[in-house]
Short mmCIF file of C-alpha atoms in Angstrom, two decimals:
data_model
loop_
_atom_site.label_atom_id
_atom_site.label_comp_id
_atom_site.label_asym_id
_atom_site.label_seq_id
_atom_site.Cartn_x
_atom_site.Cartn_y
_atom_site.Cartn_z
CA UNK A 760 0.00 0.00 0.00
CA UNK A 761 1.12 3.46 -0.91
CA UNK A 762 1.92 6.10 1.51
CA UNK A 763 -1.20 8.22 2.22
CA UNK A 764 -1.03 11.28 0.38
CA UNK A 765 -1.27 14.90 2.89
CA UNK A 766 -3.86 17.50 2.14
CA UNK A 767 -4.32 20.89 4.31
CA UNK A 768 -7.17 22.73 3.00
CA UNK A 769 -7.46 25.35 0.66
CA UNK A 770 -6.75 22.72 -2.05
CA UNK A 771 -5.07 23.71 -5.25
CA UNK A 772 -5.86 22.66 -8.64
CA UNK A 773 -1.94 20.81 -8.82
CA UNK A 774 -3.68 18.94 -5.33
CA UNK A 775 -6.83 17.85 -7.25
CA UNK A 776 -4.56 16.69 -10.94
CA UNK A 777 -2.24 14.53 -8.59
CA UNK A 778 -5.04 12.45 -7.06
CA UNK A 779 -6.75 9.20 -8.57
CA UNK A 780 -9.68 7.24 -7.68
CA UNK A 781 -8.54 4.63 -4.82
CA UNK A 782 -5.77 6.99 -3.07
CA UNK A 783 -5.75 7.63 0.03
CA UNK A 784 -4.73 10.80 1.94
CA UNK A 785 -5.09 12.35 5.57
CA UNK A 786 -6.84 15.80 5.61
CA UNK A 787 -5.52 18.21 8.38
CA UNK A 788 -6.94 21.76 8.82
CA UNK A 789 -10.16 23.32 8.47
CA UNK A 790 -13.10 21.51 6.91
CA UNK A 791 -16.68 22.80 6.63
CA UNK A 792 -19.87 20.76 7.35
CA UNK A 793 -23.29 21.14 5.86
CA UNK A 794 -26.07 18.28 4.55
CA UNK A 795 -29.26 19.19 3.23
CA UNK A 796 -30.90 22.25 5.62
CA UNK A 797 -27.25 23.66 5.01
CA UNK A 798 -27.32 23.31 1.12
CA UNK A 799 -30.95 24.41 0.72
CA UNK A 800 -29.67 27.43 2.97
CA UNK A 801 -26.20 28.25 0.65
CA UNK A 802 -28.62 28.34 -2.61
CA UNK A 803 -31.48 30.31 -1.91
CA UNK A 804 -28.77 32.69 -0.74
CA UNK A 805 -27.02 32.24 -4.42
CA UNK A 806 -30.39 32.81 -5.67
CA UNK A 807 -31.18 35.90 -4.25
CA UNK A 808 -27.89 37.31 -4.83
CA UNK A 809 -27.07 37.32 -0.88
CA UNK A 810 -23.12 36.87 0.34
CA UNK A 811 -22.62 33.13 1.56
CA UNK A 812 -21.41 32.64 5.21
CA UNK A 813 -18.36 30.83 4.33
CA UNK A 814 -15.54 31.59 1.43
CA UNK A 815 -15.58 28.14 -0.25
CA UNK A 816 -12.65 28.73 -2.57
CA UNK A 817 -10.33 25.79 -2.19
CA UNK A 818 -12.54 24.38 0.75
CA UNK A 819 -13.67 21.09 1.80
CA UNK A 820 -17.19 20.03 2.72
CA UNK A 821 -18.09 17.54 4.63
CA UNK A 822 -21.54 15.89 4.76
CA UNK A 823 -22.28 14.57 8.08
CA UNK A 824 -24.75 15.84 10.95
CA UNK A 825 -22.65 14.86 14.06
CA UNK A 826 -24.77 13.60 17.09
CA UNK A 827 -24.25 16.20 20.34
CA UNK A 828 -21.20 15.85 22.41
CA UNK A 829 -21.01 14.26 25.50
CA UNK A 830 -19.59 17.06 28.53
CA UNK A 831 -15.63 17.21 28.37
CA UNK A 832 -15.27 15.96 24.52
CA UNK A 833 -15.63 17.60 21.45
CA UNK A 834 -18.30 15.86 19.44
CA UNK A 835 -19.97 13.09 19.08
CA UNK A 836 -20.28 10.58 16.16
CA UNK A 837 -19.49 12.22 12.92
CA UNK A 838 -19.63 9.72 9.98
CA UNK A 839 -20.40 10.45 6.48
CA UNK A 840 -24.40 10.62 5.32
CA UNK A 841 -25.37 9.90 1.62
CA UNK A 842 -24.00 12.21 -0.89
CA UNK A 843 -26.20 12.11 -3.56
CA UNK A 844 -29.39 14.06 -1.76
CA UNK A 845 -26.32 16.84 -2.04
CA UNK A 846 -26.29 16.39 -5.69
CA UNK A 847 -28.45 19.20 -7.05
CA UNK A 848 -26.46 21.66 -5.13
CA UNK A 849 -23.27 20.62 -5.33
CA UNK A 850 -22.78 21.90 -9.23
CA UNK A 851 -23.27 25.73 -8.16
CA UNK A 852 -20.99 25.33 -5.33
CA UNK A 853 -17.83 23.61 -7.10
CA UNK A 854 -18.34 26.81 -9.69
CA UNK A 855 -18.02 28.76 -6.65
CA UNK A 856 -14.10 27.50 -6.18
CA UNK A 857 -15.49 24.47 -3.56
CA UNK A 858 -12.39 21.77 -4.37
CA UNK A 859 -13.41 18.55 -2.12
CA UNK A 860 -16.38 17.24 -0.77
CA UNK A 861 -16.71 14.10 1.79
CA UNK A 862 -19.40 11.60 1.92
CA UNK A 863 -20.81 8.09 1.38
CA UNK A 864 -22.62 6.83 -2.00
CA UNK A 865 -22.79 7.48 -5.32
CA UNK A 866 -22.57 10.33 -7.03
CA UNK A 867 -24.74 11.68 -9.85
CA UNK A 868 -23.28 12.60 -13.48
CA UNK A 869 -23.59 16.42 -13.61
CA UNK A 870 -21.84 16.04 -10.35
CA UNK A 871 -18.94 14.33 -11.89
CA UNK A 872 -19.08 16.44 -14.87
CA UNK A 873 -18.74 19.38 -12.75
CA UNK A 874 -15.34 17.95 -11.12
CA UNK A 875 -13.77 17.66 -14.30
CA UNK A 876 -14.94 20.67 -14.87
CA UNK A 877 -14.03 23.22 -11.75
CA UNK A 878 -11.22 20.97 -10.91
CA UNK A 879 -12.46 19.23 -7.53
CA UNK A 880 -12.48 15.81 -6.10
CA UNK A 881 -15.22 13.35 -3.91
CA UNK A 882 -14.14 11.98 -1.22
CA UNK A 883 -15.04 8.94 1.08
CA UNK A 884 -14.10 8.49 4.72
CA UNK A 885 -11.95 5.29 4.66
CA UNK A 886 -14.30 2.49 5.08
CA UNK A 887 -16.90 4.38 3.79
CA UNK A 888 -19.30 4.93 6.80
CA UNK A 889 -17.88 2.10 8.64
CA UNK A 890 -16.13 3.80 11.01
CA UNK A 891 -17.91 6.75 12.07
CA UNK A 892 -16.57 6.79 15.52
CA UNK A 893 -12.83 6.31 15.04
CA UNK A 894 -13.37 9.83 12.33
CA UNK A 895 -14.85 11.30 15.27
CA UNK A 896 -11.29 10.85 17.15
CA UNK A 897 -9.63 13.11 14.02
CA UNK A 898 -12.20 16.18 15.08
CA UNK A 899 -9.65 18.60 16.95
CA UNK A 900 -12.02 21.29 17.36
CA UNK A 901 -15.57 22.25 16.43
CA UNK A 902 -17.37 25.66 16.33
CA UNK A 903 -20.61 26.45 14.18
CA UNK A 904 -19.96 29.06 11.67
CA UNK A 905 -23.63 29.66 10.30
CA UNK A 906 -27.30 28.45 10.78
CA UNK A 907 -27.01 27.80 14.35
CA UNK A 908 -30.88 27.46 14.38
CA UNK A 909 -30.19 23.76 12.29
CA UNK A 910 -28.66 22.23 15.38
CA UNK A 911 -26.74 19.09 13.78
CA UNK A 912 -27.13 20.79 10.44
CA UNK A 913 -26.02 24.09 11.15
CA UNK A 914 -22.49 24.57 9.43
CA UNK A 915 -19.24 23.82 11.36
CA UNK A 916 -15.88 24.22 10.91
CA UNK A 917 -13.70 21.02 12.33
CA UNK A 918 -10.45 21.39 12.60
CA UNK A 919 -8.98 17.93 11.63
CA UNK A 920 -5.76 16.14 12.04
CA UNK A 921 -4.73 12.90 9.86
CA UNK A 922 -9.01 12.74 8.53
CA UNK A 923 -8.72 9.21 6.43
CA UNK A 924 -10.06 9.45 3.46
CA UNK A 925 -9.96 7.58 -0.20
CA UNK A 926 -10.49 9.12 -3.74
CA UNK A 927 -14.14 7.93 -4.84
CA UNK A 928 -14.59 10.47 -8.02
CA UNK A 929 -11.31 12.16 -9.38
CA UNK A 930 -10.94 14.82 -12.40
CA UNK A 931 -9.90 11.91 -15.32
CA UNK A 932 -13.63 10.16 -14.53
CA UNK A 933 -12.44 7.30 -12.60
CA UNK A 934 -15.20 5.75 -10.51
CA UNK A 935 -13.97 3.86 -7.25
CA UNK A 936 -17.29 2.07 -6.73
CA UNK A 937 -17.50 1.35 -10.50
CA UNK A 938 -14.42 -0.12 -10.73
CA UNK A 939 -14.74 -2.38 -7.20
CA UNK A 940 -17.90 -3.49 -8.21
CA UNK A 941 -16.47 -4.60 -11.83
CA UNK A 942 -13.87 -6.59 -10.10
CA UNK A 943 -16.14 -8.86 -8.33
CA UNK A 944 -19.25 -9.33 -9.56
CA UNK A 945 -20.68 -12.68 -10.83
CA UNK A 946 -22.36 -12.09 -14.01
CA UNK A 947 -25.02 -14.63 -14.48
CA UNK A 948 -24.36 -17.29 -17.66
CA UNK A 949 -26.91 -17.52 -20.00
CA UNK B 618 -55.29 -9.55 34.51
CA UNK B 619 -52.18 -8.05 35.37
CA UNK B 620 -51.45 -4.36 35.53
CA UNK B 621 -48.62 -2.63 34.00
CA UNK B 622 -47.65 1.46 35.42
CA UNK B 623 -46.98 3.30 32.28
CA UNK B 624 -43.75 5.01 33.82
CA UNK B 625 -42.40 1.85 33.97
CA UNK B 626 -42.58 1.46 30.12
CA UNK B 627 -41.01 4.98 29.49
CA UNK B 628 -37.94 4.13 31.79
CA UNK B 629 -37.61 0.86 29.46
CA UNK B 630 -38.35 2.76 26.42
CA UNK B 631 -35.39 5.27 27.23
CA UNK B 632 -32.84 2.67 28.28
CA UNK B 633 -33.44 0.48 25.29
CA UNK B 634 -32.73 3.89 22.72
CA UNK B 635 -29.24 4.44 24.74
CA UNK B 636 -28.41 0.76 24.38
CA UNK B 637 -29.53 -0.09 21.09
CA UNK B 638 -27.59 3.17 19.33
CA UNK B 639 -24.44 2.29 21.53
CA UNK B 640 -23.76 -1.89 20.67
CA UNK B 641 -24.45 -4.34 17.60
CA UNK B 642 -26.61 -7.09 18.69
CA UNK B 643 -24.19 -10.41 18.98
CA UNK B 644 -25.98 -12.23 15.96
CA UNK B 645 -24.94 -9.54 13.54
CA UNK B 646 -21.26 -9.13 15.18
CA UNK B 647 -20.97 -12.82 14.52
CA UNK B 648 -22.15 -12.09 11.09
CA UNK B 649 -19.72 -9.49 10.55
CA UNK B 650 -16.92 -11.50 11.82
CA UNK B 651 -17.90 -14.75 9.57
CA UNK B 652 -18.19 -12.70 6.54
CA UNK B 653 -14.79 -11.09 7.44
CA UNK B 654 -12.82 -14.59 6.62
CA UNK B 655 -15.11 -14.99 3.26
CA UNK B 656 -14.29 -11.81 2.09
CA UNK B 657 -11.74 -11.75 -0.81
CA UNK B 658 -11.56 -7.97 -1.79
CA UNK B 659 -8.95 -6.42 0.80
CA UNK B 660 -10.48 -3.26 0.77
CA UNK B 661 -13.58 -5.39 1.78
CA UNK B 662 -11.90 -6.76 4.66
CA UNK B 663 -10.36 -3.91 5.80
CA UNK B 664 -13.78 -2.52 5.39
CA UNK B 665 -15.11 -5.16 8.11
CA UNK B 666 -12.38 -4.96 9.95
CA UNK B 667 -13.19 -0.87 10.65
CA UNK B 668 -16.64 -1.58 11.45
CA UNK B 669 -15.58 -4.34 14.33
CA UNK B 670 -13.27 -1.65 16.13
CA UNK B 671 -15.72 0.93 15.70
CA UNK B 672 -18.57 -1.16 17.22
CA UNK B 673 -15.83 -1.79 20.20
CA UNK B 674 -15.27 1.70 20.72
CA UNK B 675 -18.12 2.92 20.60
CA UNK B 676 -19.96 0.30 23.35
CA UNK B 677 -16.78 0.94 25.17
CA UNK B 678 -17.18 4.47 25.38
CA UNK B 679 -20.57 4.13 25.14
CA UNK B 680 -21.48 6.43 22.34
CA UNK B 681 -23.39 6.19 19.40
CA UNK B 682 -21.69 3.68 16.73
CA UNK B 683 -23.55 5.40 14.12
CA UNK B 684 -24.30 9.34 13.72
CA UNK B 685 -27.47 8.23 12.54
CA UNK B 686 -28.74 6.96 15.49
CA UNK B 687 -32.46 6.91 13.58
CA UNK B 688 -36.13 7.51 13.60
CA UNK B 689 -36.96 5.13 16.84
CA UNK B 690 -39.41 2.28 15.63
CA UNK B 691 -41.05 0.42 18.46
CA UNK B 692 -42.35 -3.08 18.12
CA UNK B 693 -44.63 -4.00 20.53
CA UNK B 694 -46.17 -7.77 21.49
CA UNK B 695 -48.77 -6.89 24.26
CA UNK B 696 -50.35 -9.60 26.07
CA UNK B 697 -53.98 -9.37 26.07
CA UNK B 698 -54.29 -10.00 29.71
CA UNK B 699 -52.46 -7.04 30.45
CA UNK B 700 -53.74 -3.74 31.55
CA UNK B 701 -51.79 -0.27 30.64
CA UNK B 702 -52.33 2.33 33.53
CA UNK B 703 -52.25 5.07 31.10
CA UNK B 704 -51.52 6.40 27.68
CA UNK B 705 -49.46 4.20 25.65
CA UNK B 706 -48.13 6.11 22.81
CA UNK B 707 -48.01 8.95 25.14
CA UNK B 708 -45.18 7.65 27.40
CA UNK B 709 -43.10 6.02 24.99
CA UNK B 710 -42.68 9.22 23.32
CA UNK B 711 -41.64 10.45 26.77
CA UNK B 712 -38.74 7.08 26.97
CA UNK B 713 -37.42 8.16 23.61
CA UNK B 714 -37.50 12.24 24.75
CA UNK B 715 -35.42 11.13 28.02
CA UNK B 716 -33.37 8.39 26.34
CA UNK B 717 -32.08 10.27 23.10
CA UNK B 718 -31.39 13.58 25.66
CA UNK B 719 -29.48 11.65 28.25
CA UNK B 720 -27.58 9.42 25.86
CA UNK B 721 -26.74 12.38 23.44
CA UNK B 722 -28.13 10.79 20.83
CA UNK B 723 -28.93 12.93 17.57
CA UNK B 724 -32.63 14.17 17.01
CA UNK B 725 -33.61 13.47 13.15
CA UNK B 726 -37.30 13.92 13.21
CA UNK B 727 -38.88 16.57 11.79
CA UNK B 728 -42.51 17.86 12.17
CA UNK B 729 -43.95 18.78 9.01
CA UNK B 730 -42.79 16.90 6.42
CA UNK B 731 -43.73 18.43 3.41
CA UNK B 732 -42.99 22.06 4.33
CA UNK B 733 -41.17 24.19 7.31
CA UNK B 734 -39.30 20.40 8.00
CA UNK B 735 -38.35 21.66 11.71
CA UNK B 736 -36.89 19.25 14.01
CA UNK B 737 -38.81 18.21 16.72
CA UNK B 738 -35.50 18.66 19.30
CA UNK B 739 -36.46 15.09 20.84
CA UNK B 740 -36.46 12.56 18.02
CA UNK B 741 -40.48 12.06 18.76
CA UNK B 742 -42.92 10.71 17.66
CA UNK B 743 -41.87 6.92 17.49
CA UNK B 744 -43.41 5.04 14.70
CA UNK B 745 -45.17 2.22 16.95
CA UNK B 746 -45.85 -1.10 15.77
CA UNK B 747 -48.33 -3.02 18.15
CA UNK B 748 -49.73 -6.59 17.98
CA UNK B 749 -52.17 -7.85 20.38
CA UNK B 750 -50.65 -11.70 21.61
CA UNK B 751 -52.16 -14.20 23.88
CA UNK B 752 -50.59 -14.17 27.66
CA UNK B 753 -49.97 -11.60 30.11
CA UNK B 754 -46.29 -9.84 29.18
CA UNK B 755 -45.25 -7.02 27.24
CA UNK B 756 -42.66 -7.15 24.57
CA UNK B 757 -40.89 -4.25 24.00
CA UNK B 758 -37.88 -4.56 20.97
CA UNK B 759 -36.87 -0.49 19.66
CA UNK B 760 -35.09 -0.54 16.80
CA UNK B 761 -33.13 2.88 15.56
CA UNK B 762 -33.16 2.73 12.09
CA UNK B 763 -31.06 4.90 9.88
CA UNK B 764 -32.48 6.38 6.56
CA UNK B 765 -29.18 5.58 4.69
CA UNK B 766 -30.89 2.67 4.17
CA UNK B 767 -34.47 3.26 4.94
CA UNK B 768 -34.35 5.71 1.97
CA UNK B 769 -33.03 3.47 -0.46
CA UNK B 770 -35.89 0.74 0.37
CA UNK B 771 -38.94 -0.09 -2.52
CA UNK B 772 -42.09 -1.43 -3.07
CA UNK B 773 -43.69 -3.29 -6.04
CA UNK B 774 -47.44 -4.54 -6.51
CA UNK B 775 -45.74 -7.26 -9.24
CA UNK B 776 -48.77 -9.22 -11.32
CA UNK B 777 -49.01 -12.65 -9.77
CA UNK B 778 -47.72 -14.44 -13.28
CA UNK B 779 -44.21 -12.52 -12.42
CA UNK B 780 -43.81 -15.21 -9.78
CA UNK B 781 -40.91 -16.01 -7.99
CA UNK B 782 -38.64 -14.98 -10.82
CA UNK B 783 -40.07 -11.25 -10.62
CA UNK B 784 -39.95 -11.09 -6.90
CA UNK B 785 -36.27 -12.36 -6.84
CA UNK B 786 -35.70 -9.58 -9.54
CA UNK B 787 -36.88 -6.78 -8.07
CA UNK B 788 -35.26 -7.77 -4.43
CA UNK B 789 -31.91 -7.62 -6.43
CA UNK B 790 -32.62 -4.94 -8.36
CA UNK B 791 -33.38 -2.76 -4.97
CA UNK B 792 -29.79 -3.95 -3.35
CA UNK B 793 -28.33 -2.88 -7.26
CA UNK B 794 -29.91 0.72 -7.22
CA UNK B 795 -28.74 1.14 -3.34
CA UNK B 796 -25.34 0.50 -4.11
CA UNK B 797 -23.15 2.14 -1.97
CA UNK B 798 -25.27 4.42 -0.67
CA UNK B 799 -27.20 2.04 1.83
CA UNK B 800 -23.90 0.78 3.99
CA UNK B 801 -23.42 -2.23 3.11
CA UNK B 802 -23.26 -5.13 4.19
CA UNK B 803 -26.65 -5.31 4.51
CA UNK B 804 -29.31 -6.93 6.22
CA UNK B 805 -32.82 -7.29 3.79
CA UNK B 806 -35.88 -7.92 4.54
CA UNK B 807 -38.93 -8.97 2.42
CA UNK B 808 -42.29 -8.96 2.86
CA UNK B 809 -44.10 -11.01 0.39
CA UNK B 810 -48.35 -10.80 0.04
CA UNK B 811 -50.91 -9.23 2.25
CA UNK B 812 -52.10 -5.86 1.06
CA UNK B 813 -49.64 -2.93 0.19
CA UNK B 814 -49.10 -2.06 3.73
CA UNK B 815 -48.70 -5.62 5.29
CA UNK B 816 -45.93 -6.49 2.80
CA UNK B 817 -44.36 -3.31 4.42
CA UNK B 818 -44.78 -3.77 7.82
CA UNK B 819 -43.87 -7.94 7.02
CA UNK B 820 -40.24 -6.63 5.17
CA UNK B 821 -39.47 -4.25 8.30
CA UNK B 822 -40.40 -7.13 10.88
CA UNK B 823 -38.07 -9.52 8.85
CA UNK B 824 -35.10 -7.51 10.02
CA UNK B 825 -35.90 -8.52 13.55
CA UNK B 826 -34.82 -11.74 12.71
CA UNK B 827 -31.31 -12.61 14.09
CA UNK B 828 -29.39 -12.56 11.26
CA UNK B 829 -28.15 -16.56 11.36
CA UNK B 830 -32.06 -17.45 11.16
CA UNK B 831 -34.01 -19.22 8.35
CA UNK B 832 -37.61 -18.67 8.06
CA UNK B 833 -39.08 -22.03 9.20
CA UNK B 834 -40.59 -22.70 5.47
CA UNK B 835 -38.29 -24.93 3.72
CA UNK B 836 -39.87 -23.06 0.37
CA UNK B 837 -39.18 -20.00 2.07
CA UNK B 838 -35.41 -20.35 3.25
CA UNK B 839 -34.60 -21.80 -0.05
CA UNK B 840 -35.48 -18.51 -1.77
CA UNK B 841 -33.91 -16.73 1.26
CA UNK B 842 -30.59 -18.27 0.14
CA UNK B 843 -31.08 -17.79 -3.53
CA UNK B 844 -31.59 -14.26 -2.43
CA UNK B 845 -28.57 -14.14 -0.79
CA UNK B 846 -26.43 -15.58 -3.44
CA UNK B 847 -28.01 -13.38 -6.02
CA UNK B 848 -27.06 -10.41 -3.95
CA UNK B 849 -23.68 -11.53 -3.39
CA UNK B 850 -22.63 -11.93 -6.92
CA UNK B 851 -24.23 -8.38 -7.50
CA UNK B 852 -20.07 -7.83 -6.35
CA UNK B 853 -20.71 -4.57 -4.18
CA UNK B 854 -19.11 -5.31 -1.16
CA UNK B 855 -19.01 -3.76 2.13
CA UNK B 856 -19.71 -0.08 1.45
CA UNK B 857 -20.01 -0.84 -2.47
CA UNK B 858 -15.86 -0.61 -2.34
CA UNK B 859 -16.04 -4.06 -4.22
CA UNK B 860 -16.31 -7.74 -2.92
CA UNK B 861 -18.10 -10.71 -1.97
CA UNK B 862 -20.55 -9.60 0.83
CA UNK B 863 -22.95 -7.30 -0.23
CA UNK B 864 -25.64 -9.13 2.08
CA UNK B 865 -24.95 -10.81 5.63
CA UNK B 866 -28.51 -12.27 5.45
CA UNK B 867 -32.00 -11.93 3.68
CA UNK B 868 -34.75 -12.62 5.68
CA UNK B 869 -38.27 -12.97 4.10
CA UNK B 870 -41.58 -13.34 5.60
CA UNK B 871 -45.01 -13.90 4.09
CA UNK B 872 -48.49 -13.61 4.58
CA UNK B 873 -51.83 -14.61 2.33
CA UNK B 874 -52.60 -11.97 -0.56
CA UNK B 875 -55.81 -11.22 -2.75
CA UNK B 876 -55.73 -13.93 -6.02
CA UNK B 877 -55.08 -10.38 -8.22
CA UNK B 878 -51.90 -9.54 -6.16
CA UNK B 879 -48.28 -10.14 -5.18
CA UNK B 880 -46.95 -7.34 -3.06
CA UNK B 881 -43.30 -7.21 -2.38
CA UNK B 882 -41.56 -5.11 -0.45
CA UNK B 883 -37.66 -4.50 0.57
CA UNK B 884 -36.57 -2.86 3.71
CA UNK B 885 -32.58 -2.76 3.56
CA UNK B 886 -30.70 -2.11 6.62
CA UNK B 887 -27.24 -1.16 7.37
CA UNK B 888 -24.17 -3.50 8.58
CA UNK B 889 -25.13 -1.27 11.52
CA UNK B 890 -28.47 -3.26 12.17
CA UNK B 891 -29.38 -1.71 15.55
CA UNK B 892 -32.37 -3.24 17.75
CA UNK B 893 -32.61 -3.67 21.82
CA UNK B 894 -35.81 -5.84 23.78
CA UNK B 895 -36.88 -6.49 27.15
CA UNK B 896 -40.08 -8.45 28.44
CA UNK B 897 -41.90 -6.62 31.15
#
């Protein structure tokens, strides 16, 4: 197994051309949250022509809606929730400068036109959503940054050290899950 | 007739939320660990291997193993010589208020579905499930279920000359269109005949099963395991990375149905296949 590659957040576009579906890197730095409140929020904003909360040139977003933290630590669980309800939105926000985004499941394929496009990549947690807790333990810090009022959806800026993740989508159109699934599956005889 | 205080359901009702979002029932750790050593793909058993420590770390710690820690369906088997002092419905709502504050669990549910889609702040109402049994006990099993999965689930009123072949279809097809998306491996469950709403309710009782049980119909357990192997050469794997395991079990259950239909529904659930019980 290859070393995992390092990424600190704002990504460049030399980041995104180096990295292929199946590599893994370790995220430390700032990463943003927001899942489907969150998104409806960013757009109408877009839509009416209103400043967004957060500057999402060369950012990272992560979708997940943590569950509360217990006193003394800093959040709870934190794993990755289905990407794909993110799909209509996600388009606008990679033309925005928005160069990674984090979740679990398949992607649609404006979203991975868009990637090629604006230069961005989709991320999974390693494992997938298999180990929600032990991504919990890279969470450093954790403040809300907008739309307190969403509780777990409200958007928050972790600050991560050594976040596992693997290339699902890249820029060149590779498809992680495509490709696994190709490797292994039994195609009936006829 | 025996008598049963209603506060004493709402203290069960809260413990069973903290336990059931904080450990893996045995049956489907044993599961996990079995289809561990059949896995071939490495990123499959690494895969596995994440979700074992996780589910140790997080009953060690005792925090939820999943952030999804659900809408909070409650299966009931009430005796019918038992009284309830008081409202039912009323005070498990209360058991899944207390249990999903004091275990800082997340609240998913939202009021108004269609519209505002506020959060409740409690993770009420429970969807309750209630069945009226012979005997004098109360059966209480909550199971948190995540809508990774729950989302991803289907329903098809097939024409009754589809058969067997067009149920087995569209149970694959569902796992095929979930992909990734619905954590696997998965647990399914089918519910085959009744009306629309029994083959529902059937599918979402099937994943009560424990996960190394066979429906007691020899017809029926075959087509379990045809299921199963269907699914399995689908070539998903554990969080659609690629493999072997797609499915750690499908569990069907059936009921009568009108001569004009053949309702068939799939319920998927996660690898993290979350349910707690106690008899009172």
């Amino acid at each position: 197994m290859c070393q995992p590659i390092r990424l600190s957040p704002p990504l460049s576009d030399e980041d995104i051309e180096n990295l292929r579906i199946g590599d893994r890197a370790l995220i430390t730095g700032a990463i943003y949250t927001a899942r489907d409140a969150a998104h409806g929020r960013l757009i109408s904003s877009l839509r009416e022509g209103r400043e967004l909360p957060i500057d999402l040139e060369g950012q990272v977003i992560y979708y997940v809606g943590p569950t509360p933290a217990r006193p003394g630590q800093i959040i709870g669980t934190a794993g990755p929730t289905t990407s794909s309800r993110m799909d209509p939105y996600a388009p606008k926000l990679l033309a925005l400068g928005l160069k990674g985004m984090i979740g679990k499941g398949k992607r649609s394929q404006e979203v991975k036109e868009a990637l090629k496009k604006y230069k961005a990549i989709y991320f999974a947690p390693l494992g997938g959503a298999a180990a929600p807790v032990l991504i919990s333990k890279t969470i450093k810090k954790c403040k809300v940054v907008a739309y307190e009022d969403l509780g777990t959806e409200a958007i928050h800026e972790f600050e991560v050290e050594d976040f596992p993740v693997i290339v699902v989508n890249d820029i060149y159109g590779g498809d992680l899950y495509e490709e696994g699934r190709r490797k292994y599956q039994i195609l009936k005889s006829s | 007739m025996r008598e049963i205080e209603a506060g004493k359901i709402t203290d069960v009702i809260s413990y069973l939320c903290k336990e059931a979002n904080f450990s893996l029932p045995d049956d489907v750790l044993s599961a996990i660990k079995t289809a561990k050593l059949r896995e071939e793909s490495p990123m499959g058993k690494e895969v596995l291997s994440l979700i074992l420590e996780n589910a140790q770390v997080a009953e060690r710690e005792k925090i939820p193993l999943c952030q999804d820690t659900g809408c909070v369906i409650v299966f009931l088997e009430l005796g019918q010589e038992v009284i309830i002092k008081g409202d039912i419905y009323r005070v498990i709502d209360e058991g899944v208020r207390r249990g999903y504050e004091e275990g800082y669990l997340r609240k998913s549910m939202v009021k108004d579905t269609c519209f505002s889609r506020e959060n409740t702040g409690d993770n009420t109402p429970a969807i309750v499930h209630m069945e009226i049994v012979p005997g004098d006990a109360l059966k209480i099993i909550v199971m948190p279920k995540g809508s990774g999965s729950e989302n991803m689930s289907r329903l098809s009123m097939l024409k009754p000359a589809e058969g067997v072949e067009g149920i087995i279809d569209f149970v694959v097809e569902t796992v095929e269109i979930a992909g990734p998306n619905s954590c696997p491996p998965l647990i399914v469950g089918v519910g085959i005949g009744g009306s629309f709403e029994m083959a529902a309710y059937l599918a979402k009782k099937a994943l009560l099963r424990k996960v190394q049980g066979k429906n007691p119909s020899i017809e029926v357990a075959n087509l379990e395991r045809e299921l199963l192997e269907r699914i399995n050469h689908l070539g998903i794997g554990p969080q659609g990375f690629g493999g072997r395991i797609t499915a750690l079990a499908v569990h069907v259950e059936t009921f009568p149905t009108h001569m004009a239909s053949l309702p068939v529904a799939v319920n998927l659930n996660c690898y993290a296949a979350r349910r707690k019980g106690a008899i009172l």
